[in-house]
Amino acid sequence: MKRKALAAVLCSAVSMSLCSATVVSADDTQTYTVGICQLMQHDALDAATEGFKDALTEKLGDAVTFDEQNAQGDSNTCSTIINSFVSNNVDLILANATPALQAAAAGTDEIPILGTSVTEYGVALEIDGFDGTVGGNISGTSDLAPLDEQAAMLNELFPDAKNVGLLYCSAEANSQYQVDTVKAALEEMGYTCELYAFSDSNDLSSVTTTAASSSDVIYIPTDNTAATNTELINNICLPEKVPVIAGEEGICAGCGVATLSISYYDLGVATGEMAARILADGEDISEMPIEYAPNFTKKYNAAICEELGIEIPDGYEPIEAAEEE
């Protein structure tokens, strides 16, 4: 009788233990580590990273932590950062800018990779016949503004100009894509266009000087190297009275007169929402198409426009940061 009672007590204790273990397991919260590789520090990329973190934190709260790394403009450092993420087995990688995306694609085919501030994924990843979905472990958001509308903006503001210089970094594949596209559109409008490519920041000054001396207007795409050197560009172009049409707001705020702009913060938010769907909802990244900014805004740099005597037509918004400086 005592043995039966003892057995009953033991069975009860084991059952309670199992139930308790089940409850603990059910209460456990899944946690995620996200590696962020940002090519360099400038306003557009910083805003995209901020938007991404804000959106993902809003969705997942304390369940997500970030390992945020900046490559300081060095593509080789991007590869080193990505390799560390792979070694640490992070749950997802945010690749902010094209070289970061290229490094991530080369570094892993298993960890989900989301790109942002990438203009054209087919060009960046050398995908022939790109249809809008990368497949595999890669998706993300694009900062591509309508290039034909940027060309139309230049024509709207400077219809009497004849020579347009297109200034860009030859090491950035997406910059090459943009200037080639804009050049074709401008030439159809009757402009004479010349490409002015610099390899890195070391020859930017000399190339910009040449472009400014030979151009009525300069166009700069969403180029990371240009974005970190707007003061240098402005110090060359402004004294020469050569206006700059920029591919994004950060460049325009530093050295441009006007831009057809997206919000990089909002682009980052959209990327963060994609990350939440992958991590928390189990959405298949291989089937997620690249997402694009839904809105584009005509903006102008009031200070530079005033100095150059350029009158901006209705329909443009001032860049507030440029007004404050």
PDB file of C-alpha atoms in Angstrom:
ATOM      1  CA  MET A   1       0.000   0.000   0.000  1.00  0.00           C
ATOM      2  CA  LYS A   2       2.838   2.362   0.885  1.00  0.00           C
ATOM      3  CA  ARG A   3       4.562   1.487  -2.405  1.00  0.00           C
ATOM      4  CA  LYS A   4       1.401   2.371  -4.366  1.00  0.00           C
ATOM      5  CA  ALA A   5       1.079   5.675  -2.502  1.00  0.00           C
ATOM      6  CA  LEU A   6       4.728   6.489  -3.142  1.00  0.00           C
ATOM      7  CA  ALA A   7       4.337   5.635  -6.810  1.00  0.00           C
ATOM      8  CA  ALA A   8       1.316   7.880  -7.048  1.00  0.00           C
ATOM      9  CA  VAL A   9       3.215  10.745  -5.432  1.00  0.00           C
ATOM     10  CA  LEU A  10       6.171  10.266  -7.796  1.00  0.00           C
ATOM     11  CA  CYS A  11       3.880  10.126 -10.846  1.00  0.00           C
ATOM     12  CA  SER A  12       2.180  13.279  -9.664  1.00  0.00           C
ATOM     13  CA  ALA A  13       5.520  14.997  -9.153  1.00  0.00           C
ATOM     14  CA  VAL A  14       6.742  13.947 -12.603  1.00  0.00           C
ATOM     15  CA  SER A  15       3.513  15.144 -14.205  1.00  0.00           C
ATOM     16  CA  MET A  16       3.783  18.503 -12.449  1.00  0.00           C
ATOM     17  CA  SER A  17       7.383  18.803 -13.546  1.00  0.00           C
ATOM     18  CA  LEU A  18       6.469  18.044 -17.156  1.00  0.00           C
ATOM     19  CA  CYS A  19       3.595  20.500 -17.067  1.00  0.00           C
ATOM     20  CA  SER A  20       5.846  23.125 -15.538  1.00  0.00           C
ATOM     21  CA  ALA A  21       8.451  22.540 -18.241  1.00  0.00           C
ATOM     22  CA  THR A  22       5.775  22.825 -20.898  1.00  0.00           C
ATOM     23  CA  VAL A  23       4.599  26.147 -19.497  1.00  0.00           C
ATOM     24  CA  VAL A  24       8.143  27.572 -19.417  1.00  0.00           C
ATOM     25  CA  SER A  25       8.709  26.492 -22.979  1.00  0.00           C
ATOM     26  CA  ALA A  26       5.473  28.104 -24.102  1.00  0.00           C
ATOM     27  CA  ASP A  27       6.425  31.382 -22.407  1.00  0.00           C
ATOM     28  CA  ASP A  28       9.876  31.496 -23.968  1.00  0.00           C
ATOM     29  CA  THR A  29      10.175  34.381 -26.481  1.00  0.00           C
ATOM     30  CA  GLN A  30      12.060  33.867 -29.732  1.00  0.00           C
ATOM     31  CA  THR A  31      14.941  36.316 -30.035  1.00  0.00           C
ATOM     32  CA  TYR A  32      16.718  37.498 -33.168  1.00  0.00           C
ATOM     33  CA  THR A  33      20.081  39.031 -33.981  1.00  0.00           C
ATOM     34  CA  VAL A  34      20.259  41.206 -37.087  1.00  0.00           C
ATOM     35  CA  GLY A  35      23.583  42.218 -38.597  1.00  0.00           C
ATOM     36  CA  ILE A  36      23.675  45.632 -40.279  1.00  0.00           C
ATOM     37  CA  CYS A  37      26.456  46.350 -42.762  1.00  0.00           C
ATOM     38  CA  GLN A  38      26.365  50.005 -43.870  1.00  0.00           C
ATOM     39  CA  LEU A  39      28.844  51.047 -46.547  1.00  0.00           C
ATOM     40  CA  MET A  40      29.629  54.491 -45.152  1.00  0.00           C
ATOM     41  CA  GLN A  41      28.213  57.306 -43.097  1.00  0.00           C
ATOM     42  CA  HIS A  42      26.136  59.923 -44.887  1.00  0.00           C
ATOM     43  CA  ASP A  43      22.619  61.282 -44.471  1.00  0.00           C
ATOM     44  CA  ALA A  44      20.790  58.947 -46.868  1.00  0.00           C
ATOM     45  CA  LEU A  45      22.329  55.698 -45.608  1.00  0.00           C
ATOM     46  CA  ASP A  46      22.053  56.799 -41.980  1.00  0.00           C
ATOM     47  CA  ALA A  47      18.342  57.521 -42.455  1.00  0.00           C
ATOM     48  CA  ALA A  48      17.731  54.136 -44.087  1.00  0.00           C
ATOM     49  CA  THR A  49      19.412  52.312 -41.201  1.00  0.00           C
ATOM     50  CA  GLU A  50      17.449  54.336 -38.656  1.00  0.00           C
ATOM     51  CA  GLY A  51      14.147  53.625 -40.371  1.00  0.00           C
ATOM     52  CA  PHE A  52      14.959  49.917 -40.585  1.00  0.00           C
ATOM     53  CA  LYS A  53      15.795  49.649 -36.889  1.00  0.00           C
ATOM     54  CA  ASP A  54      12.756  51.667 -35.824  1.00  0.00           C
ATOM     55  CA  ALA A  55      10.352  49.564 -37.887  1.00  0.00           C
ATOM     56  CA  LEU A  56      11.788  46.217 -36.807  1.00  0.00           C
ATOM     57  CA  THR A  57      11.925  47.252 -33.146  1.00  0.00           C
ATOM     58  CA  GLU A  58       8.320  48.401 -33.343  1.00  0.00           C
ATOM     59  CA  LYS A  59       7.327  44.972 -34.656  1.00  0.00           C
ATOM     60  CA  LEU A  60       9.542  42.765 -32.461  1.00  0.00           C
ATOM     61  CA  GLY A  61      10.399  44.923 -29.440  1.00  0.00           C
ATOM     62  CA  ASP A  62      13.136  43.569 -27.185  1.00  0.00           C
ATOM     63  CA  ALA A  63      13.172  40.302 -29.121  1.00  0.00           C
ATOM     64  CA  VAL A  64      15.540  41.826 -31.705  1.00  0.00           C
ATOM     65  CA  THR A  65      19.098  43.062 -31.206  1.00  0.00           C
ATOM     66  CA  PHE A  66      21.337  44.700 -33.793  1.00  0.00           C
ATOM     67  CA  ASP A  67      25.000  44.250 -34.600  1.00  0.00           C
ATOM     68  CA  GLU A  68      25.575  47.499 -36.502  1.00  0.00           C
ATOM     69  CA  GLN A  69      28.827  47.911 -38.436  1.00  0.00           C
ATOM     70  CA  ASN A  70      30.055  50.674 -40.757  1.00  0.00           C
ATOM     71  CA  ALA A  71      32.583  49.893 -43.501  1.00  0.00           C
ATOM     72  CA  GLN A  72      33.786  53.507 -43.806  1.00  0.00           C
ATOM     73  CA  GLY A  73      33.457  53.375 -47.581  1.00  0.00           C
ATOM     74  CA  ASP A  74      35.661  50.295 -48.076  1.00  0.00           C
ATOM     75  CA  SER A  75      34.120  47.381 -49.971  1.00  0.00           C
ATOM     76  CA  ASN A  76      36.768  45.005 -48.577  1.00  0.00           C
ATOM     77  CA  THR A  77      35.679  45.972 -45.075  1.00  0.00           C
ATOM     78  CA  CYS A  78      32.107  45.123 -46.109  1.00  0.00           C
ATOM     79  CA  SER A  79      33.295  41.577 -46.816  1.00  0.00           C
ATOM     80  CA  THR A  80      35.021  41.365 -43.428  1.00  0.00           C
ATOM     81  CA  ILE A  81      31.868  42.547 -41.676  1.00  0.00           C
ATOM     82  CA  ILE A  82      29.673  40.075 -43.558  1.00  0.00           C
ATOM     83  CA  ASN A  83      32.045  37.218 -42.717  1.00  0.00           C
ATOM     84  CA  SER A  84      31.760  38.098 -39.030  1.00  0.00           C
ATOM     85  CA  PHE A  85      27.967  38.022 -39.298  1.00  0.00           C
ATOM     86  CA  VAL A  86      28.119  34.602 -40.932  1.00  0.00           C
ATOM     87  CA  SER A  87      30.492  33.317 -38.242  1.00  0.00           C
ATOM     88  CA  ASN A  88      28.137  34.590 -35.550  1.00  0.00           C
ATOM     89  CA  ASN A  89      25.183  32.999 -37.336  1.00  0.00           C
ATOM     90  CA  VAL A  90      22.977  36.094 -37.258  1.00  0.00           C
ATOM     91  CA  ASP A  91      19.337  35.601 -38.176  1.00  0.00           C
ATOM     92  CA  LEU A  92      19.211  38.235 -40.926  1.00  0.00           C
ATOM     93  CA  ILE A  93      21.562  40.702 -42.632  1.00  0.00           C
ATOM     94  CA  LEU A  94      20.728  44.253 -43.697  1.00  0.00           C
ATOM     95  CA  ALA A  95      23.061  45.335 -46.492  1.00  0.00           C
ATOM     96  CA  ASN A  96      22.880  49.120 -46.767  1.00  0.00           C
ATOM     97  CA  ALA A  97      24.198  50.216 -50.200  1.00  0.00           C
ATOM     98  CA  THR A  98      25.292  48.240 -53.241  1.00  0.00           C
ATOM     99  CA  PRO A  99      28.832  47.171 -52.172  1.00  0.00           C
ATOM    100  CA  ALA A 100      27.393  45.896 -48.885  1.00  0.00           C
ATOM    101  CA  LEU A 101      24.792  43.890 -50.809  1.00  0.00           C
ATOM    102  CA  GLN A 102      27.423  42.462 -53.140  1.00  0.00           C
ATOM    103  CA  ALA A 103      29.586  41.434 -50.178  1.00  0.00           C
ATOM    104  CA  ALA A 104      26.611  39.813 -48.449  1.00  0.00           C
ATOM    105  CA  ALA A 105      25.615  37.902 -51.579  1.00  0.00           C
ATOM    106  CA  ALA A 106      29.166  36.573 -51.869  1.00  0.00           C
ATOM    107  CA  GLY A 107      29.346  35.754 -48.157  1.00  0.00           C
ATOM    108  CA  THR A 108      26.280  33.582 -47.622  1.00  0.00           C
ATOM    109  CA  ASP A 109      23.540  31.837 -49.559  1.00  0.00           C
ATOM    110  CA  GLU A 110      21.690  30.738 -46.418  1.00  0.00           C
ATOM    111  CA  ILE A 111      21.177  33.723 -44.083  1.00  0.00           C
ATOM    112  CA  PRO A 112      18.369  36.008 -45.324  1.00  0.00           C
ATOM    113  CA  ILE A 113      19.763  39.224 -46.831  1.00  0.00           C
ATOM    114  CA  LEU A 114      17.773  42.416 -47.277  1.00  0.00           C
ATOM    115  CA  GLY A 115      19.314  45.249 -49.244  1.00  0.00           C
ATOM    116  CA  THR A 116      18.397  48.911 -48.972  1.00  0.00           C
ATOM    117  CA  SER A 117      19.672  52.087 -50.667  1.00  0.00           C
ATOM    118  CA  VAL A 118      20.384  49.866 -53.675  1.00  0.00           C
ATOM    119  CA  THR A 119      19.330  51.345 -56.994  1.00  0.00           C
ATOM    120  CA  GLU A 120      19.065  48.404 -59.392  1.00  0.00           C
ATOM    121  CA  TYR A 121      19.392  44.841 -58.101  1.00  0.00           C
ATOM    122  CA  GLY A 122      19.818  43.310 -61.538  1.00  0.00           C
ATOM    123  CA  VAL A 123      22.846  45.516 -62.162  1.00  0.00           C
ATOM    124  CA  ALA A 124      24.255  45.147 -58.642  1.00  0.00           C
ATOM    125  CA  LEU A 125      24.035  41.346 -58.687  1.00  0.00           C
ATOM    126  CA  GLU A 126      24.664  40.888 -62.423  1.00  0.00           C
ATOM    127  CA  ILE A 127      21.315  39.211 -63.060  1.00  0.00           C
ATOM    128  CA  ASP A 128      20.406  38.991 -66.738  1.00  0.00           C
ATOM    129  CA  GLY A 129      16.755  39.662 -67.480  1.00  0.00           C
ATOM    130  CA  PHE A 130      16.022  40.740 -63.904  1.00  0.00           C
ATOM    131  CA  ASP A 131      12.258  40.536 -63.354  1.00  0.00           C
ATOM    132  CA  GLY A 132      11.975  42.232 -59.961  1.00  0.00           C
ATOM    133  CA  THR A 133      12.554  39.199 -57.712  1.00  0.00           C
ATOM    134  CA  VAL A 134      16.121  38.144 -56.907  1.00  0.00           C
ATOM    135  CA  GLY A 135      15.233  34.725 -55.490  1.00  0.00           C
ATOM    136  CA  GLY A 136      17.401  32.634 -53.181  1.00  0.00           C
ATOM    137  CA  ASN A 137      18.148  34.379 -49.895  1.00  0.00           C
ATOM    138  CA  ILE A 138      18.028  37.987 -51.144  1.00  0.00           C
ATOM    139  CA  SER A 139      15.396  40.707 -51.412  1.00  0.00           C
ATOM    140  CA  GLY A 140      15.102  44.319 -50.261  1.00  0.00           C
ATOM    141  CA  THR A 141      14.196  47.849 -51.263  1.00  0.00           C
ATOM    142  CA  SER A 142      15.391  50.117 -54.062  1.00  0.00           C
ATOM    143  CA  ASP A 143      16.084  53.853 -53.960  1.00  0.00           C
ATOM    144  CA  LEU A 144      15.621  54.179 -57.725  1.00  0.00           C
ATOM    145  CA  ALA A 145      13.778  57.371 -58.613  1.00  0.00           C
ATOM    146  CA  PRO A 146      12.232  57.718 -62.082  1.00  0.00           C
ATOM    147  CA  LEU A 147      15.323  58.633 -64.085  1.00  0.00           C
ATOM    148  CA  ASP A 148      13.305  59.978 -66.989  1.00  0.00           C
ATOM    149  CA  GLU A 149      11.619  62.375 -64.572  1.00  0.00           C
ATOM    150  CA  GLN A 150      14.995  63.512 -63.254  1.00  0.00           C
ATOM    151  CA  ALA A 151      16.022  64.265 -66.823  1.00  0.00           C
ATOM    152  CA  ALA A 152      12.718  66.107 -67.308  1.00  0.00           C
ATOM    153  CA  MET A 153      13.442  68.140 -64.160  1.00  0.00           C
ATOM    154  CA  LEU A 154      16.775  69.251 -65.582  1.00  0.00           C
ATOM    155  CA  ASN A 155      15.025  70.242 -68.795  1.00  0.00           C
ATOM    156  CA  GLU A 156      12.311  72.112 -66.875  1.00  0.00           C
ATOM    157  CA  LEU A 157      14.832  74.182 -64.923  1.00  0.00           C
ATOM    158  CA  PHE A 158      17.489  74.631 -67.623  1.00  0.00           C
ATOM    159  CA  PRO A 159      15.822  74.443 -71.045  1.00  0.00           C
ATOM    160  CA  ASP A 160      18.452  76.717 -72.630  1.00  0.00           C
ATOM    161  CA  ALA A 161      21.465  74.734 -71.405  1.00  0.00           C
ATOM    162  CA  LYS A 162      23.421  72.872 -74.034  1.00  0.00           C
ATOM    163  CA  ASN A 163      26.169  70.847 -72.322  1.00  0.00           C
ATOM    164  CA  VAL A 164      25.368  68.520 -69.427  1.00  0.00           C
ATOM    165  CA  GLY A 165      28.115  66.819 -67.451  1.00  0.00           C
ATOM    166  CA  LEU A 166      27.238  63.588 -65.674  1.00  0.00           C
ATOM    167  CA  LEU A 167      29.492  63.214 -62.632  1.00  0.00           C
ATOM    168  CA  TYR A 168      29.730  59.812 -60.912  1.00  0.00           C
ATOM    169  CA  CYS A 169      31.954  57.174 -59.327  1.00  0.00           C
ATOM    170  CA  SER A 170      32.954  54.508 -61.841  1.00  0.00           C
ATOM    171  CA  ALA A 171      33.400  51.971 -59.019  1.00  0.00           C
ATOM    172  CA  GLU A 172      29.656  52.080 -58.253  1.00  0.00           C
ATOM    173  CA  ALA A 173      27.748  49.926 -60.750  1.00  0.00           C
ATOM    174  CA  ASN A 174      24.420  51.539 -59.969  1.00  0.00           C
ATOM    175  CA  SER A 175      25.847  55.013 -60.565  1.00  0.00           C
ATOM    176  CA  GLN A 176      26.957  53.906 -64.018  1.00  0.00           C
ATOM    177  CA  TYR A 177      23.464  52.563 -64.706  1.00  0.00           C
ATOM    178  CA  GLN A 178      21.847  55.851 -63.686  1.00  0.00           C
ATOM    179  CA  VAL A 179      24.073  58.168 -65.697  1.00  0.00           C
ATOM    180  CA  ASP A 180      23.757  55.965 -68.790  1.00  0.00           C
ATOM    181  CA  THR A 181      19.958  56.077 -68.509  1.00  0.00           C
ATOM    182  CA  VAL A 182      19.773  59.826 -67.829  1.00  0.00           C
ATOM    183  CA  LYS A 183      22.280  60.543 -70.616  1.00  0.00           C
ATOM    184  CA  ALA A 184      20.089  58.743 -73.149  1.00  0.00           C
ATOM    185  CA  ALA A 185      17.005  60.655 -71.991  1.00  0.00           C
ATOM    186  CA  LEU A 186      18.777  64.027 -72.128  1.00  0.00           C
ATOM    187  CA  GLU A 187      20.240  63.378 -75.544  1.00  0.00           C
ATOM    188  CA  GLU A 188      16.735  62.712 -76.841  1.00  0.00           C
ATOM    189  CA  MET A 189      15.862  66.207 -75.585  1.00  0.00           C
ATOM    190  CA  GLY A 190      18.728  67.705 -77.579  1.00  0.00           C
ATOM    191  CA  TYR A 191      21.403  68.125 -74.896  1.00  0.00           C
ATOM    192  CA  THR A 192      25.060  67.317 -75.482  1.00  0.00           C
ATOM    193  CA  CYS A 193      26.140  65.030 -72.657  1.00  0.00           C
ATOM    194  CA  GLU A 194      29.559  64.028 -71.361  1.00  0.00           C
ATOM    195  CA  LEU A 195      30.357  61.428 -68.704  1.00  0.00           C
ATOM    196  CA  TYR A 196      32.835  62.462 -66.001  1.00  0.00           C
ATOM    197  CA  ALA A 197      33.861  59.424 -63.970  1.00  0.00           C
ATOM    198  CA  PHE A 198      36.058  59.466 -60.880  1.00  0.00           C
ATOM    199  CA  SER A 199      37.429  56.225 -59.451  1.00  0.00           C
ATOM    200  CA  ASP A 200      37.275  57.292 -55.789  1.00  0.00           C
ATOM    201  CA  SER A 201      37.502  60.393 -53.611  1.00  0.00           C
ATOM    202  CA  ASN A 202      41.174  60.864 -54.523  1.00  0.00           C
ATOM    203  CA  ASP A 203      40.467  62.046 -58.068  1.00  0.00           C
ATOM    204  CA  LEU A 204      37.047  63.575 -57.389  1.00  0.00           C
ATOM    205  CA  SER A 205      38.403  67.118 -57.203  1.00  0.00           C
ATOM    206  CA  SER A 206      40.210  67.036 -60.529  1.00  0.00           C
ATOM    207  CA  VAL A 207      37.324  65.341 -62.349  1.00  0.00           C
ATOM    208  CA  THR A 208      34.764  67.744 -60.879  1.00  0.00           C
ATOM    209  CA  THR A 209      36.934  70.711 -61.905  1.00  0.00           C
ATOM    210  CA  THR A 210      37.038  69.421 -65.470  1.00  0.00           C
ATOM    211  CA  ALA A 211      33.287  68.817 -65.503  1.00  0.00           C
ATOM    212  CA  ALA A 212      32.497  72.270 -64.115  1.00  0.00           C
ATOM    213  CA  SER A 213      34.685  74.019 -66.704  1.00  0.00           C
ATOM    214  CA  SER A 214      32.985  72.220 -69.598  1.00  0.00           C
ATOM    215  CA  SER A 215      29.321  71.993 -68.530  1.00  0.00           C
ATOM    216  CA  ASP A 216      26.321  74.282 -68.308  1.00  0.00           C
ATOM    217  CA  VAL A 217      24.662  71.904 -65.826  1.00  0.00           C
ATOM    218  CA  ILE A 218      25.948  68.874 -63.904  1.00  0.00           C
ATOM    219  CA  TYR A 219      23.900  65.794 -62.997  1.00  0.00           C
ATOM    220  CA  ILE A 220      24.954  63.565 -60.071  1.00  0.00           C
ATOM    221  CA  PRO A 221      23.095  60.276 -59.434  1.00  0.00           C
ATOM    222  CA  THR A 222      22.529  58.546 -56.078  1.00  0.00           C
ATOM    223  CA  ASP A 223      26.273  58.069 -55.691  1.00  0.00           C
ATOM    224  CA  ASN A 224      27.738  57.232 -52.268  1.00  0.00           C
ATOM    225  CA  THR A 225      31.159  58.734 -52.889  1.00  0.00           C
ATOM    226  CA  ALA A 226      29.630  61.984 -54.116  1.00  0.00           C
ATOM    227  CA  ALA A 227      27.285  62.000 -51.120  1.00  0.00           C
ATOM    228  CA  THR A 228      30.216  62.048 -48.701  1.00  0.00           C
ATOM    229  CA  ASN A 229      32.026  64.799 -50.605  1.00  0.00           C
ATOM    230  CA  THR A 230      29.314  67.372 -51.334  1.00  0.00           C
ATOM    231  CA  GLU A 231      31.281  70.226 -49.755  1.00  0.00           C
ATOM    232  CA  LEU A 232      34.196  69.588 -52.096  1.00  0.00           C
ATOM    233  CA  ILE A 233      31.868  69.477 -55.118  1.00  0.00           C
ATOM    234  CA  ASN A 234      30.079  72.638 -54.045  1.00  0.00           C
ATOM    235  CA  ASN A 235      33.345  74.492 -53.520  1.00  0.00           C
ATOM    236  CA  ILE A 236      34.181  73.799 -57.162  1.00  0.00           C
ATOM    237  CA  CYS A 237      30.814  74.146 -58.884  1.00  0.00           C
ATOM    238  CA  LEU A 238      29.389  77.150 -57.039  1.00  0.00           C
ATOM    239  CA  PRO A 239      32.229  79.590 -57.895  1.00  0.00           C
ATOM    240  CA  GLU A 240      31.943  78.421 -61.514  1.00  0.00           C
ATOM    241  CA  LYS A 241      28.188  79.181 -61.398  1.00  0.00           C
ATOM    242  CA  VAL A 242      27.409  75.637 -62.579  1.00  0.00           C
ATOM    243  CA  PRO A 243      24.161  74.254 -61.105  1.00  0.00           C
ATOM    244  CA  VAL A 244      23.899  70.613 -60.013  1.00  0.00           C
ATOM    245  CA  ILE A 245      20.829  68.402 -60.366  1.00  0.00           C
ATOM    246  CA  ALA A 246      21.121  65.624 -57.773  1.00  0.00           C
ATOM    247  CA  GLY A 247      19.727  62.122 -57.621  1.00  0.00           C
ATOM    248  CA  GLU A 248      18.868  62.358 -53.921  1.00  0.00           C
ATOM    249  CA  GLU A 249      18.175  64.914 -51.227  1.00  0.00           C
ATOM    250  CA  GLY A 250      21.414  64.565 -49.238  1.00  0.00           C
ATOM    251  CA  ILE A 251      23.553  65.403 -52.259  1.00  0.00           C
ATOM    252  CA  CYS A 252      21.207  68.251 -53.189  1.00  0.00           C
ATOM    253  CA  ALA A 253      21.417  69.692 -49.670  1.00  0.00           C
ATOM    254  CA  GLY A 254      25.194  69.814 -49.944  1.00  0.00           C
ATOM    255  CA  CYS A 255      25.848  70.932 -53.512  1.00  0.00           C
ATOM    256  CA  GLY A 256      22.710  70.813 -55.659  1.00  0.00           C
ATOM    257  CA  VAL A 257      19.918  73.104 -56.759  1.00  0.00           C
ATOM    258  CA  ALA A 258      17.137  70.535 -57.121  1.00  0.00           C
ATOM    259  CA  THR A 259      16.304  66.852 -56.857  1.00  0.00           C
ATOM    260  CA  LEU A 260      13.482  64.390 -57.318  1.00  0.00           C
ATOM    261  CA  SER A 261      13.735  62.897 -53.848  1.00  0.00           C
ATOM    262  CA  ILE A 262      12.596  59.917 -51.845  1.00  0.00           C
ATOM    263  CA  SER A 263      12.609  59.528 -48.068  1.00  0.00           C
ATOM    264  CA  TYR A 264      15.447  57.170 -47.146  1.00  0.00           C
ATOM    265  CA  TYR A 265      13.981  56.854 -43.665  1.00  0.00           C
ATOM    266  CA  ASP A 266      10.714  55.590 -45.146  1.00  0.00           C
ATOM    267  CA  LEU A 267      12.701  53.259 -47.394  1.00  0.00           C
ATOM    268  CA  GLY A 268      14.384  51.837 -44.289  1.00  0.00           C
ATOM    269  CA  VAL A 269      11.002  51.445 -42.606  1.00  0.00           C
ATOM    270  CA  ALA A 270       9.731  49.419 -45.567  1.00  0.00           C
ATOM    271  CA  THR A 271      12.840  47.217 -45.330  1.00  0.00           C
ATOM    272  CA  GLY A 272      12.303  46.724 -41.596  1.00  0.00           C
ATOM    273  CA  GLU A 273       8.738  45.639 -42.240  1.00  0.00           C
ATOM    274  CA  MET A 274      10.019  43.093 -44.752  1.00  0.00           C
ATOM    275  CA  ALA A 275      12.462  41.819 -42.114  1.00  0.00           C
ATOM    276  CA  ALA A 276       9.638  41.393 -39.592  1.00  0.00           C
ATOM    277  CA  ARG A 277       7.651  39.323 -42.078  1.00  0.00           C
ATOM    278  CA  ILE A 278      10.661  37.077 -42.634  1.00  0.00           C
ATOM    279  CA  LEU A 279      11.673  36.645 -38.999  1.00  0.00           C
ATOM    280  CA  ALA A 280       8.344  36.624 -37.179  1.00  0.00           C
ATOM    281  CA  ASP A 281       5.915  35.445 -39.839  1.00  0.00           C
ATOM    282  CA  GLY A 282       8.149  33.022 -41.697  1.00  0.00           C
ATOM    283  CA  GLU A 283       7.617  34.637 -45.106  1.00  0.00           C
ATOM    284  CA  ASP A 284       9.786  33.111 -47.839  1.00  0.00           C
ATOM    285  CA  ILE A 285      12.386  35.685 -48.863  1.00  0.00           C
ATOM    286  CA  SER A 286      12.977  33.931 -52.181  1.00  0.00           C
ATOM    287  CA  GLU A 287       9.463  34.898 -53.258  1.00  0.00           C
ATOM    288  CA  MET A 288       9.586  38.519 -52.044  1.00  0.00           C
ATOM    289  CA  PRO A 289       9.945  41.038 -54.896  1.00  0.00           C
ATOM    290  CA  ILE A 290      12.068  44.161 -54.543  1.00  0.00           C
ATOM    291  CA  GLU A 291      10.027  47.033 -53.128  1.00  0.00           C
ATOM    292  CA  TYR A 292      10.286  50.619 -54.347  1.00  0.00           C
ATOM    293  CA  ALA A 293       9.648  54.003 -52.759  1.00  0.00           C
ATOM    294  CA  PRO A 294       5.985  54.903 -53.337  1.00  0.00           C
ATOM    295  CA  ASN A 295       6.432  58.682 -53.370  1.00  0.00           C
ATOM    296  CA  PHE A 296       8.839  61.112 -55.006  1.00  0.00           C
ATOM    297  CA  THR A 297       9.059  64.799 -54.164  1.00  0.00           C
ATOM    298  CA  LYS A 298      10.550  67.697 -56.113  1.00  0.00           C
ATOM    299  CA  LYS A 299      12.835  69.594 -53.741  1.00  0.00           C
ATOM    300  CA  TYR A 300      15.238  72.500 -54.069  1.00  0.00           C
ATOM    301  CA  ASN A 301      18.168  73.996 -52.189  1.00  0.00           C
ATOM    302  CA  ALA A 302      17.071  77.579 -51.487  1.00  0.00           C
ATOM    303  CA  ALA A 303      20.510  78.871 -50.503  1.00  0.00           C
ATOM    304  CA  ILE A 304      22.309  77.691 -53.639  1.00  0.00           C
ATOM    305  CA  CYS A 305      19.417  78.678 -55.905  1.00  0.00           C
ATOM    306  CA  GLU A 306      19.502  82.193 -54.468  1.00  0.00           C
ATOM    307  CA  GLU A 307      23.253  82.480 -54.939  1.00  0.00           C
ATOM    308  CA  LEU A 308      22.989  81.324 -58.552  1.00  0.00           C
ATOM    309  CA  GLY A 309      19.937  83.454 -59.241  1.00  0.00           C
ATOM    310  CA  ILE A 310      17.775  80.466 -60.159  1.00  0.00           C
ATOM    311  CA  GLU A 311      14.018  80.852 -59.875  1.00  0.00           C
ATOM    312  CA  ILE A 312      12.266  77.612 -58.953  1.00  0.00           C
ATOM    313  CA  PRO A 313       8.758  77.101 -60.363  1.00  0.00           C
ATOM    314  CA  ASP A 314       5.755  76.053 -58.327  1.00  0.00           C
ATOM    315  CA  GLY A 315       5.576  72.426 -57.232  1.00  0.00           C
ATOM    316  CA  TYR A 316       8.956  72.222 -55.486  1.00  0.00           C
ATOM    317  CA  GLU A 317       9.525  71.979 -51.727  1.00  0.00           C
ATOM    318  CA  PRO A 318      12.527  73.578 -50.002  1.00  0.00           C
ATOM    319  CA  ILE A 319      15.101  71.375 -48.308  1.00  0.00           C
ATOM    320  CA  GLU A 320      14.916  72.579 -44.712  1.00  0.00           C
ATOM    321  CA  ALA A 321      18.486  71.624 -43.755  1.00  0.00           C
ATOM    322  CA  ALA A 322      19.825  73.679 -46.639  1.00  0.00           C
ATOM    323  CA  GLU A 323      17.854  76.694 -45.476  1.00  0.00           C
ATOM    324  CA  GLU A 324      19.231  76.468 -41.933  1.00  0.00           C
ATOM    325  CA  GLU A 325      22.870  76.319 -42.964  1.00  0.00           C
TER     326      GLU A 325
END
